Coordinates of C-alpha atoms and ligand atoms in Angstrom, one line a residue:
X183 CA -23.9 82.4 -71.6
X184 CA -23.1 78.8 -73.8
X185 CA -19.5 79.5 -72.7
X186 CA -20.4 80.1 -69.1
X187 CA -23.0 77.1 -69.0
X188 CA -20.1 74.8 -70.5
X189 CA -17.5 76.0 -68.0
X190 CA -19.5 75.3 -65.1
X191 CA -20.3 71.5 -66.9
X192 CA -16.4 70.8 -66.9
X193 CA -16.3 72.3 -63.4
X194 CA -19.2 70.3 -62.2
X195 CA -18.2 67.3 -63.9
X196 CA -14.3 67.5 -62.4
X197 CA -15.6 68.0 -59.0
X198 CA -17.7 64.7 -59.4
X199 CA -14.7 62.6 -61.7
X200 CA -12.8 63.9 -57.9
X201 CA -14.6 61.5 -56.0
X202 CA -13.6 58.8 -58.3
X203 CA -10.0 57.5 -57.1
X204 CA -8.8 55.5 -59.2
X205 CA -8.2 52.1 -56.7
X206 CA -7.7 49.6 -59.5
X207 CA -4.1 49.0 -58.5
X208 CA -5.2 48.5 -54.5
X209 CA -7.8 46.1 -56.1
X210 CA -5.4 44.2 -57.9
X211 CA -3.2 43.7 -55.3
X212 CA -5.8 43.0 -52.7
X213 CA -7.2 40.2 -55.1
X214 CA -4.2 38.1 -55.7
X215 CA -3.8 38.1 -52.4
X216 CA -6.9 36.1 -51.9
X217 CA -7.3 34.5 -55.3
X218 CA -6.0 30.9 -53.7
X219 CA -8.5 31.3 -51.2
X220 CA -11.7 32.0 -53.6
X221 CA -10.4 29.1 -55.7
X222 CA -10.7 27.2 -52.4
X223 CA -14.0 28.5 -51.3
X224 CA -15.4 27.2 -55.2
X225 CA -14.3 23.7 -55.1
X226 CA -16.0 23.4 -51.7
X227 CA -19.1 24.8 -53.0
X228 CA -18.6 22.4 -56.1
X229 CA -18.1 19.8 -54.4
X230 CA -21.3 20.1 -52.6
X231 CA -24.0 21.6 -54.7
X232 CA -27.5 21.9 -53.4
X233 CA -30.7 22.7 -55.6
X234 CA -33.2 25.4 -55.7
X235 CA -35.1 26.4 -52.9
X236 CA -32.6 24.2 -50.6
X237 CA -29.3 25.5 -50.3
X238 CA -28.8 25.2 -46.8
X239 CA -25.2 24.6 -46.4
X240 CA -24.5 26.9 -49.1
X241 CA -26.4 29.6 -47.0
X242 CA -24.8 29.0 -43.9
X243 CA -21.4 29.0 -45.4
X244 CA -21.8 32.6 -46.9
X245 CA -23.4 33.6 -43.7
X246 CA -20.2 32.4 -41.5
X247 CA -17.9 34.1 -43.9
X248 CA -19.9 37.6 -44.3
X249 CA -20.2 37.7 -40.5
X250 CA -16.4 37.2 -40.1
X251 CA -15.6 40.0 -42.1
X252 CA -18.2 42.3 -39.7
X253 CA -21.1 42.5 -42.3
X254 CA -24.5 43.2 -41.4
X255 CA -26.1 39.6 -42.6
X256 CA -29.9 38.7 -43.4
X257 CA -30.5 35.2 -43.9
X258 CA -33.3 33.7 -45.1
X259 CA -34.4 36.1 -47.6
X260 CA -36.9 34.2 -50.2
X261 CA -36.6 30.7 -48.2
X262 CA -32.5 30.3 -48.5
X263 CA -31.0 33.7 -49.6
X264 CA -28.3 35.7 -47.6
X265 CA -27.7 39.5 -47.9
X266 CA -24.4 41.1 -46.4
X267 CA -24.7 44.9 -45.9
X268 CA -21.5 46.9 -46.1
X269 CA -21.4 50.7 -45.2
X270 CA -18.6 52.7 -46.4
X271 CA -16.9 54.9 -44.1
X272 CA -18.2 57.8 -46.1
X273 CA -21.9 58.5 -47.4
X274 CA -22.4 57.7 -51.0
X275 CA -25.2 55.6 -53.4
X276 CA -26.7 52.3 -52.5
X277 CA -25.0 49.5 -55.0
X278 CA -26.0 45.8 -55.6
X279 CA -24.2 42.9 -56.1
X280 CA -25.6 39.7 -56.7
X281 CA -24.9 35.9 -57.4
X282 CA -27.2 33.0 -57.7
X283 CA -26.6 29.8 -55.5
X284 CA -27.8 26.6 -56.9
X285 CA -26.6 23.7 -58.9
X286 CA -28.5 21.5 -61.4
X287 CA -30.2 17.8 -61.1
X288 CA -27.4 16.8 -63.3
X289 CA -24.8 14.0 -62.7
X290 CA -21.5 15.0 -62.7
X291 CA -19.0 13.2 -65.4
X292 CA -16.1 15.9 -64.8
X293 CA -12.9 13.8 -63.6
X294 CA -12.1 16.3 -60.9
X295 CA -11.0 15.8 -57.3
X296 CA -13.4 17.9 -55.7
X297 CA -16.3 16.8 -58.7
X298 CA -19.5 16.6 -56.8
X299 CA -21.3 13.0 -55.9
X300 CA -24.2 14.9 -54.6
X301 CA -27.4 12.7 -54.8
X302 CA -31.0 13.9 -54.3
X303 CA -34.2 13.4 -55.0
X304 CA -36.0 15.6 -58.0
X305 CA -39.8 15.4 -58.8
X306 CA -39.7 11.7 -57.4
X307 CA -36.8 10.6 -58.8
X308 CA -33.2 10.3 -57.8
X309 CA -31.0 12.3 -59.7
X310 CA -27.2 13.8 -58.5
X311 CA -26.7 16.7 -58.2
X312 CA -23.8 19.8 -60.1
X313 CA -22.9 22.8 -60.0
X314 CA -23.1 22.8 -63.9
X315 CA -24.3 26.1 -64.6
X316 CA -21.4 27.6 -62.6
X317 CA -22.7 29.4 -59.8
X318 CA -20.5 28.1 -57.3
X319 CA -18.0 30.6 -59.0
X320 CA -20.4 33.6 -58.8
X321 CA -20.8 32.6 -55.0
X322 CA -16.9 32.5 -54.5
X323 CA -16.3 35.5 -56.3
X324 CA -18.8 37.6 -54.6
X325 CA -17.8 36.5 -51.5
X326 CA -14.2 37.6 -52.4
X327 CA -15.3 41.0 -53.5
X328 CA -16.8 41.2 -49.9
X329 CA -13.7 41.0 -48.6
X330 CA -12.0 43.1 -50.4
X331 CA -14.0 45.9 -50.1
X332 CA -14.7 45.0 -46.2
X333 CA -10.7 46.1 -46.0
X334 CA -11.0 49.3 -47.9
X335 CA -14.7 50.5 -45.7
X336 CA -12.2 53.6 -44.6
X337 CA -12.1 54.7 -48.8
X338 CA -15.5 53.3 -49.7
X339 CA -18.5 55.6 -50.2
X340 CA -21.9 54.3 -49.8
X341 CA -23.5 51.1 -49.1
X342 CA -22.7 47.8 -50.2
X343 CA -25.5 45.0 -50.9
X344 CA -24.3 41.6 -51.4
X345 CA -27.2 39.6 -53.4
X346 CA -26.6 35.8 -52.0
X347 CA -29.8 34.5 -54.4
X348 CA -31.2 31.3 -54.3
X349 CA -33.1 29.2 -56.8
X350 CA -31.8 31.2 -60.7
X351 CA -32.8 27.8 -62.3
X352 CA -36.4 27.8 -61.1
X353 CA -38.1 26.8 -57.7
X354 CA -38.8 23.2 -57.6
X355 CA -42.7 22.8 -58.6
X356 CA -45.4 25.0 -56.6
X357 CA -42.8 27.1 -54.9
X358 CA -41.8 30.5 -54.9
X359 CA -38.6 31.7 -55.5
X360 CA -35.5 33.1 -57.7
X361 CA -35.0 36.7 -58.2
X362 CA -38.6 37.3 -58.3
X363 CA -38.9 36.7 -54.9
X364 CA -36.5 38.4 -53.5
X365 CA -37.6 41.7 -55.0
X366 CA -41.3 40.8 -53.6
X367 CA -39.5 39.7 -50.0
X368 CA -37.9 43.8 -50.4
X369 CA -34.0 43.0 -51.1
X370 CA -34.0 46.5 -53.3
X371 CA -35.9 48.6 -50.8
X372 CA -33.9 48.4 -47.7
X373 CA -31.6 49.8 -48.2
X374 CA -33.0 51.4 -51.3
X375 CA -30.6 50.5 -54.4
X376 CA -29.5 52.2 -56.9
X377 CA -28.0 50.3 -59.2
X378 CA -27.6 46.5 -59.5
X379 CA -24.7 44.4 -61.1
X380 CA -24.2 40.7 -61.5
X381 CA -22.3 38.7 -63.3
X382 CA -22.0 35.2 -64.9
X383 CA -19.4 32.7 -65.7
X384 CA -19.4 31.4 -69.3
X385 CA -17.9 27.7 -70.3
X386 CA -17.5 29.2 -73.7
X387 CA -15.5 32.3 -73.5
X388 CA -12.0 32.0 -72.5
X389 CA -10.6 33.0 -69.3
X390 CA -9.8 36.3 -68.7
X391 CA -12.3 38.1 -70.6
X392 CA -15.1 40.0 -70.1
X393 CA -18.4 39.9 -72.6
X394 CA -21.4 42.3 -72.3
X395 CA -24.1 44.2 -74.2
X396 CA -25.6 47.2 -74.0
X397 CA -29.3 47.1 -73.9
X398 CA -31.4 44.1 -74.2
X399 CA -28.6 41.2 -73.6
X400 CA -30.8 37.9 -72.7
X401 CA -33.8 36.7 -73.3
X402 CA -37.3 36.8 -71.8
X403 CA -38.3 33.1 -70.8
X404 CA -42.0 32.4 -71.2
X405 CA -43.4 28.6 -70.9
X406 CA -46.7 27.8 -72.2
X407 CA -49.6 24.7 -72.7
X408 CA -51.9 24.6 -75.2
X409 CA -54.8 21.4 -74.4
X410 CA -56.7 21.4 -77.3
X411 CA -59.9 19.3 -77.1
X412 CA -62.0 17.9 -79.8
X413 CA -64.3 14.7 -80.1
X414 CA -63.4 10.8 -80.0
X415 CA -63.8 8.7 -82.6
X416 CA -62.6 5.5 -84.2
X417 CA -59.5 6.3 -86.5
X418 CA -61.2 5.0 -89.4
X419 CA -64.2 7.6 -89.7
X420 CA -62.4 10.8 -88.6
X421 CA -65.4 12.8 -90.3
X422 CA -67.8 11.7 -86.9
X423 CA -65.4 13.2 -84.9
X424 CA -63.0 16.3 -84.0
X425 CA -59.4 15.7 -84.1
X426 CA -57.2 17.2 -81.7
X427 CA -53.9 16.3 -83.3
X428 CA -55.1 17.3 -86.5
X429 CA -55.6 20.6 -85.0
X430 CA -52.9 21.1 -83.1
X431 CA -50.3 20.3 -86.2
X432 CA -52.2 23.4 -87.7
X433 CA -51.9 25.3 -84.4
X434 CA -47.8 24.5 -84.3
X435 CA -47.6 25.7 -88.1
X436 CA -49.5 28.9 -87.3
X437 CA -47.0 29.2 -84.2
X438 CA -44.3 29.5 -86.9
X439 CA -46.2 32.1 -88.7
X440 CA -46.2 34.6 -85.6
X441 CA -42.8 34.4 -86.1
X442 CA -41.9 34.8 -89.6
X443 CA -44.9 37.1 -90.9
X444 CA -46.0 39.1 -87.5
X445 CA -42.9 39.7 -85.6
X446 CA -40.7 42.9 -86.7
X447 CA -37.5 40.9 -87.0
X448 CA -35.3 43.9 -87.2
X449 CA -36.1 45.1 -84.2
X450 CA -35.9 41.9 -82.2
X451 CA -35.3 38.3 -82.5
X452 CA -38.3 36.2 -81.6
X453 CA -38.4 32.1 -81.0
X454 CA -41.1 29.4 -80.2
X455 CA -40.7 26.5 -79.9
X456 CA -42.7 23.8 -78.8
X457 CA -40.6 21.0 -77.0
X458 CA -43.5 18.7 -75.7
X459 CA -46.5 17.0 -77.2
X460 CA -48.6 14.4 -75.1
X461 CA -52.2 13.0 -76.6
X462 CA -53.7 9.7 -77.9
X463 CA -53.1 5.8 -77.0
X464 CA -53.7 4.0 -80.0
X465 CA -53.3 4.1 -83.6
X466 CA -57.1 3.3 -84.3
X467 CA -58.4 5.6 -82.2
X468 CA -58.5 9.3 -82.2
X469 CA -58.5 11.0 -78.9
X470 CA -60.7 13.8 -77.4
X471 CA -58.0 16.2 -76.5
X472 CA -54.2 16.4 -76.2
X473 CA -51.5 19.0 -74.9
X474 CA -48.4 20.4 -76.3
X475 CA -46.2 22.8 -74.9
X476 CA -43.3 25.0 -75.2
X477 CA -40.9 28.1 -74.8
X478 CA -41.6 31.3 -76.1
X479 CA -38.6 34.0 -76.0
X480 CA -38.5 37.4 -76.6
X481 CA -35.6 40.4 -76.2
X482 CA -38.4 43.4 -76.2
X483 CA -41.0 44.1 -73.7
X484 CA -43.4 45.3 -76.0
X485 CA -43.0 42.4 -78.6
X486 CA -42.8 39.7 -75.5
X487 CA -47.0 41.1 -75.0
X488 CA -47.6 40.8 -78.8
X489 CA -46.1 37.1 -78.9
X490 CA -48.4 35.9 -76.0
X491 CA -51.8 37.6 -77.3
X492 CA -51.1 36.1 -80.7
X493 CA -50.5 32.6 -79.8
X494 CA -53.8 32.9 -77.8
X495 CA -55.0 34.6 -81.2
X496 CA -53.6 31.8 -83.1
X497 CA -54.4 28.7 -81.3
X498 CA -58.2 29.6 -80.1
X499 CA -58.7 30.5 -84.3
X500 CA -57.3 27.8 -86.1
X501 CA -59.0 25.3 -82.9
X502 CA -62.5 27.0 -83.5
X503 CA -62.3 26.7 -87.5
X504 CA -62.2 23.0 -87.2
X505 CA -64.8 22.8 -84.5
X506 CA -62.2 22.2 -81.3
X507 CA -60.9 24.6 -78.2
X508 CA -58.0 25.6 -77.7
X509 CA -56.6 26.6 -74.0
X510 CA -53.7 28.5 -73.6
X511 CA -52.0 29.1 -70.3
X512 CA -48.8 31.5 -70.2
X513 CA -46.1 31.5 -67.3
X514 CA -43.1 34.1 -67.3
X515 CA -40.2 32.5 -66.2
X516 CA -38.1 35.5 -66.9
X517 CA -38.3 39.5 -67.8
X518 CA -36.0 40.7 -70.4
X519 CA -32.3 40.6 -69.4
X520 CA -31.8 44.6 -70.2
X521 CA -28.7 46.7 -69.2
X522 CA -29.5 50.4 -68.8
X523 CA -27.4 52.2 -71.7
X524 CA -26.3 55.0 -69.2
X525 CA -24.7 52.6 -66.8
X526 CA -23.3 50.0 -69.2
X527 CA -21.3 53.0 -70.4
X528 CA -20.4 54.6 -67.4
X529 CA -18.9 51.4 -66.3
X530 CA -16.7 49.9 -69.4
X531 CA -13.8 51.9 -68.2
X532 CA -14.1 50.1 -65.1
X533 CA -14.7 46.3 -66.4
X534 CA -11.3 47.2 -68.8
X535 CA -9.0 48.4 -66.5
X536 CA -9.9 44.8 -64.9
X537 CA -9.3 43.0 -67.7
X538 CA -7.1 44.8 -70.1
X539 CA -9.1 46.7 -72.7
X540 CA -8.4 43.9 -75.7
X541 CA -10.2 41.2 -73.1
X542 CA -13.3 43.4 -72.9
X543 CA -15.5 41.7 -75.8
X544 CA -18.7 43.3 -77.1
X545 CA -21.3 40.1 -78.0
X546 CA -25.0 39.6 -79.4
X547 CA -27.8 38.9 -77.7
X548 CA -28.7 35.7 -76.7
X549 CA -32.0 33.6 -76.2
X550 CA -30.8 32.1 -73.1
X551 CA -32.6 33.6 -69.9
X552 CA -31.7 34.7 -66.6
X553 CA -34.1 35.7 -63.5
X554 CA -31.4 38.4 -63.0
X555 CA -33.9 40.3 -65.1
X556 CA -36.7 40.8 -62.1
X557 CA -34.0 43.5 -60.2
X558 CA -34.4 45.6 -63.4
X559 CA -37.8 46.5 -62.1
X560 CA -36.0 48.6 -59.0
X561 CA -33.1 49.8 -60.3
X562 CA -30.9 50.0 -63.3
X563 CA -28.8 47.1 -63.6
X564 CA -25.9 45.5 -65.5
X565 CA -25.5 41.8 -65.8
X566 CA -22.4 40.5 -68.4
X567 CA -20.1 37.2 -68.5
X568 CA -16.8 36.6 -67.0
X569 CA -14.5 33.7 -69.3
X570 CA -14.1 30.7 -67.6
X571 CA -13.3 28.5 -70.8
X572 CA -9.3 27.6 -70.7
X573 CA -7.2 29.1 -72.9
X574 CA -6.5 26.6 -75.2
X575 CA -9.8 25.0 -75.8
X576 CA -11.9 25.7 -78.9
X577 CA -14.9 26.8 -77.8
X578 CA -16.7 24.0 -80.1
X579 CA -15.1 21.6 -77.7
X580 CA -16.1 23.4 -74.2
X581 CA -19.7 21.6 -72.8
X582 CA -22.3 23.3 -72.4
X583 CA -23.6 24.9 -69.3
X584 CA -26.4 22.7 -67.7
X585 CA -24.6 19.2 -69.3
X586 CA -22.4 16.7 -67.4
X587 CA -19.4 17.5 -68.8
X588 CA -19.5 20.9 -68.0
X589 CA -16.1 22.6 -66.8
X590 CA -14.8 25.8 -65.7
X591 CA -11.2 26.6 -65.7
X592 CA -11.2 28.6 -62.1
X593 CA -7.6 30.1 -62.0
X594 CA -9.4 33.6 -63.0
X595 CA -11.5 34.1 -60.5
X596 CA -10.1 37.6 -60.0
X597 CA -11.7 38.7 -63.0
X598 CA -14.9 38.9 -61.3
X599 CA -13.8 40.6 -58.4
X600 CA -11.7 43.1 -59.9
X601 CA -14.7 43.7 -61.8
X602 CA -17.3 44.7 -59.1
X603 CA -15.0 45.9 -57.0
X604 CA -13.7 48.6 -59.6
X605 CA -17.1 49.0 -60.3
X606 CA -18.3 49.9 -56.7
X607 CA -15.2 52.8 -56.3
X608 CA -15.9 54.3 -60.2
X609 CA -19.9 54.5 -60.3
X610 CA -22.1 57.6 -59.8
X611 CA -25.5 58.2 -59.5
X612 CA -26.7 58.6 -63.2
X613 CA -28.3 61.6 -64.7
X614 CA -31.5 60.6 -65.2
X615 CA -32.2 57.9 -62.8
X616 CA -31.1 57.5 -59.9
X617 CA -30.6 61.1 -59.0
X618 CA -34.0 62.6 -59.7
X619 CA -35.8 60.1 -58.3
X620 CA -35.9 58.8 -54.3
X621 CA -39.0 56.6 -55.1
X622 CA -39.7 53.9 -57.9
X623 CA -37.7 54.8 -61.3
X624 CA -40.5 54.8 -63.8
X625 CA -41.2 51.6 -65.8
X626 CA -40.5 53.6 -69.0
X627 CA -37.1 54.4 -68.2
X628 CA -35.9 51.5 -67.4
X629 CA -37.4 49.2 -70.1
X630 CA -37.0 51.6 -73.0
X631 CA -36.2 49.9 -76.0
X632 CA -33.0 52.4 -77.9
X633 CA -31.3 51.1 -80.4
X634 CA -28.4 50.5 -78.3
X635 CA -26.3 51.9 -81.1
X636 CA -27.7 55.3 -80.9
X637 CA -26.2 55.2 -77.1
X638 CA -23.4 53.0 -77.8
X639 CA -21.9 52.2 -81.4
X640 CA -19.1 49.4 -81.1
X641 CA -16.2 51.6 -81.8
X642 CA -17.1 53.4 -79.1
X643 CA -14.8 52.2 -76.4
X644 CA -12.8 50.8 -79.8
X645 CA -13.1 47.3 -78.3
X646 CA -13.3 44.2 -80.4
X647 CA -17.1 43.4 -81.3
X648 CA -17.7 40.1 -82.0
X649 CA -20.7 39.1 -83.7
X650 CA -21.8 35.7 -83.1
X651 CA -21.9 35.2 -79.6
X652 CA -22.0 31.5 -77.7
X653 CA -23.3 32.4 -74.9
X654 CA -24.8 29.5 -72.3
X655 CA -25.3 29.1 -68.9
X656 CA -29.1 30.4 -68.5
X657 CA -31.8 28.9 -66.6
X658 CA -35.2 28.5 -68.5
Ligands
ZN1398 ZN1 -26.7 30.2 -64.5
ZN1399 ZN1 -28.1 27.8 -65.7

C-alpha cells in the first residue's frame, strides 16, 4: 500500500513539474532585449520623482505603458496606484507582482545627468525631492516584466497582477495610504491572489545578486508618544512638585529593560528606541508635562503584542510610583515582513537560474521595515533584494538608502525581471494554502512563527549564507 501510495506521489508530482516549462532561456533572451529600454524608463522616473500620495506623472506613465502592451489597467487604486491585469492564454493561479512608486523629501547630491532637481513642498517647508530609496528601479523593472510576459500570454497560465503602489514611505500626515490601503481598496480580492512577490533594490549588495530569507525577513515598524504629565514648580524646590523629566528618564531606562530582561531574545530580536524628546523652557523651572517618542521594532507577531502592552505596562507604573501619568499612544506603521517557508522554497530554483546559483545569497533579518508586509494578510508572499551596488565598491563606501548620496548602479536591471518572470512560469499552488482554501487563508498559517531552519537549513539549496546582512532601503 506505502509503495502504491508513493508511486502515485511521483506520478502526481511529474504530472504537475509537466506544467512547469522551463522558459528561463526565452526569458533571458526576451530581457536583454529590452534591458536598454528599462534603463531608460528608470532615469526618467529618477529624474522626476514625486512623493507619497502624489505620484501623478508616475501613474500616468505606467498607465500609458501597461495600456500599450493591451493590459487591463485600474488607476487610481488607494489615491495614485495602477494595477495591470494580464490573463494567460491558459487557466492557471492568480499571481502578484508589486513595486512601490515614491521618492523621498531628500535633495539630491548624486552628480548624474538625469539626477533629479525635483522641488516640493513637505509639511510647510520646501524640500527637493529623490528617488533615494530606489523605487524608480522597482517601477522600471516591473514594468519590464509586463512586457515580457505580455509577449509570451500564448505560454502563460493564469493571471497576472501588476501591483503599481503608491506611498511605501508613509502617507503625508492625516492621509491614508501605502500597502495598507490598497488591500482595504480590494487589490488581492479581484482577482483573488494567490500568491504575492515583490522585490527591492539594495545600495549595498552588489549588482547581480539576489538576497532573501525565509521566514520573518523585515521588521515590524511601530511609532509611539509617551506625554507624561506631572506638576510645575520652580527648579529649586522640586519636592512641591511632580517632575516630568525626572520620570520620563526612569520611563526610557525601564524601556531598555523590556528589552534585555522580558523579551525572549533567541527567538527574536527586539529594538526601542526613542528618537524624540520635547518638554520644558527654562532651566529654573520644572514643567508640568513633556513628550518623548520613538520606534518600536519587532520580527514576531506574537512578541510585537507583548512589546506594546509592556511599554504601556512600563510607562503608566514607573509614572504612577512618582505621582505623574503617563499616556501612551501606539501606531503600526508596518506588519512583520514574513515570507511563507513553502513558497520561499518552492521558488529559489527559480530566483538561481536568474542569477546563477553562487549570486543567490542567504542574509539575516533586518530591522528595517517595509509596508510590503500588509499583502501577507491575503496571500502568501515573498519579498527579497535585488544588488544594485557596483561591482567594485565596498559596501562601507555605498550610501545609504534614504540619504543624498544615494546611488544605484542600474546596468542589472534584468535581474529583477528574470526574477519574477521565472517565477510566474515555475510557481504552483502550494499544498497547504492556496489550494485548500478559495476564501481567506487563515491568520495562523500565514503568520506562523517556524524556526525557518526546521523548513529551510542554509545548506539546503548549498548557497552561500552570509551572516551579517546590510540591508537598507526601508521606509519607517
Ligand atoms: Zn524602499
Ligand atoms: Zn525607503
Amino acid at each position: 500500500m506505502k509503495k502504491t501510495l508513493t508511486a502515485f506521489f511521483v506520478l502526481l508530482t511529474t504530472v504537475f513539474n509537466g506544467f512547469a516549462v522551463d522558459m528561463s532561456q526565452e526569458i533571458n533572451s526576451a530581457t536583454e532585449k529590452i534591458l536598454p529600454q528599462v534603463v531608460e524608463w528608470r532615469r526618467h522616473l529618477h529624474q522626476n520623482p514625486e512623493l507619497g500620495n502624489r505620484e501623478f506623472k508616475t501613474a500616468d506613465f505606467i498607465e500609458k505603458r501597461l495600456r500599450g502592451l493591451g493590459l487591463e489597467v485600474r488607476t487610481k487604486i488607494a489615491k495614485t496606484g495602477v494595477v495591470g491585469v494580464l490573463k494567460g492564454d491558459s487557466p492557471g493561479p492568480v499571481i502578484g507582482l508589486r513595486a512601490d512608486m515614491d521618492g523621498l523629501p531628500v535633495t539630491e547630491r548624486v552628480n548624474l545627468p538625469f539626477a533629479s532637481k525635483e522641488k516640493t513642498e513637505y509639511n510647510g517647508s520646501q524640500v527637493g525631492v529623490m528617488h533615494a530609496c530606489g523605487h524608480d528601479s522597482h517601477v522600471a523593472m516591473l514594468l519590464g516584466t509586463a512586457e515580457v510576459l505580455s509577449k509570451m500570454k500564448s505560454k502563460l497560465r493564469g493571471t497576472i497582477v501588476f501591483i503599481f503602489q503608491p506611498a511605501e514611505e508613509g502617507p503625508p500626515v492625516g492621509e491614508e495610504g501605502g500597502a495598507a490601503l490598497m488591500v482595504k481598496e480590494g487589490v488581492m480580492d479581484n482577482p483573488k491572489i494567490d500568491a504575492i512577490f515583490g522585490i527591492h533594490i539594495n545600495a549595498q549588495t552588489e549588482i547581480g545578486k539576489i538576497k532573501y530569507k525565509s521566514g520573518s525577513f523585515m521588521a515590524a515598524a511601530d511609532w509611539f508618544t509617551i506625554k507624561v504629565k506631572g506638576k510645575q514648580s520652580h527648579g529649586s524646590q522640586p519636592w512641591l512638585g511632580v517632575d516630568p523629566i525626572a520620570v520620563a528618564s526612569q520611563i526610557i531606562g525601564g524601556l531598555q529593560m523590556i528589552v534585555s530582561r522580558q523579551s525572549e531574545l533567541t527567538k527574536a530580536p527586539v529594538v526601542i528606541t526613542i528618537g524624540k524628546i520635547n518638554g520644558g523652557v527654562r532651566e529654573n523651572i520644572i514643567p508640568e508635562e513633556m513628550t518623548m517618542a520613538g520606534t518600536i521594532r519587532t520580527l514576531d507577531d506574537q512578541m510585537q503584542k507583548e512589546v506594546h502592552e509592556r511599554i504601556k505596562t512600563t510607562a503608566q507604573k514607573i509614572a504612577e510610583s512618582m505621582g505623574a501619568t503617563a499616556e501612551v499612544s501606539i501606531e503600526t506603521k508596518t506588519l512583520v515582513t514574513y515570507n511563507t517557508p513553502e513558497l520561499v522554497r518552492q521558488m529559489l530554483p527559480s530566483l538561481a537560474k536568474s542569477v546563477g546559483k553562487e549570486n543567490l545569497v542567504e542574509t539575516e533579518w533586518t530591522t528595517g521595515a517595509e509596508d510590503f508586509s500588509y499583502y501577507r494578510l491575503k496571500a502568501p508572499a515573498f519579498f527579497f533584494n535585488v544588488g544594485g551596488m557596483p561591482k567594485d565598491k565596498n559596501v562601507k563606501d555605498a550610501a545609504p538608502h534614504h540619504t543624498p548620496d544615494f546611488y544605484i548602479d542600474d546596468s542589472r536591471l534584468d535581474v529583477g525581471i528574470k526574477a519574477f518572470c521565472n517565477i510566474v512560469f515555475d510557481y504552483q499552488p502550494m499544498m497547504k494554502t492556496a489550494r485548500n482554501s478559495k476564501d481567506k487563508i487563515p491568520m495562523e498559517i500565514l503568520i506562523e512563527q517556524v524556526p525557518v531552519e526546521n523548513y529551510f537549513p542554509a545548506q539546503f539549496f548549498d548557497v552561500p549564507f552570509q551572516p551579517f546582512g546590510f540591508e537598507s532601503g526601508f521606509a519607517f
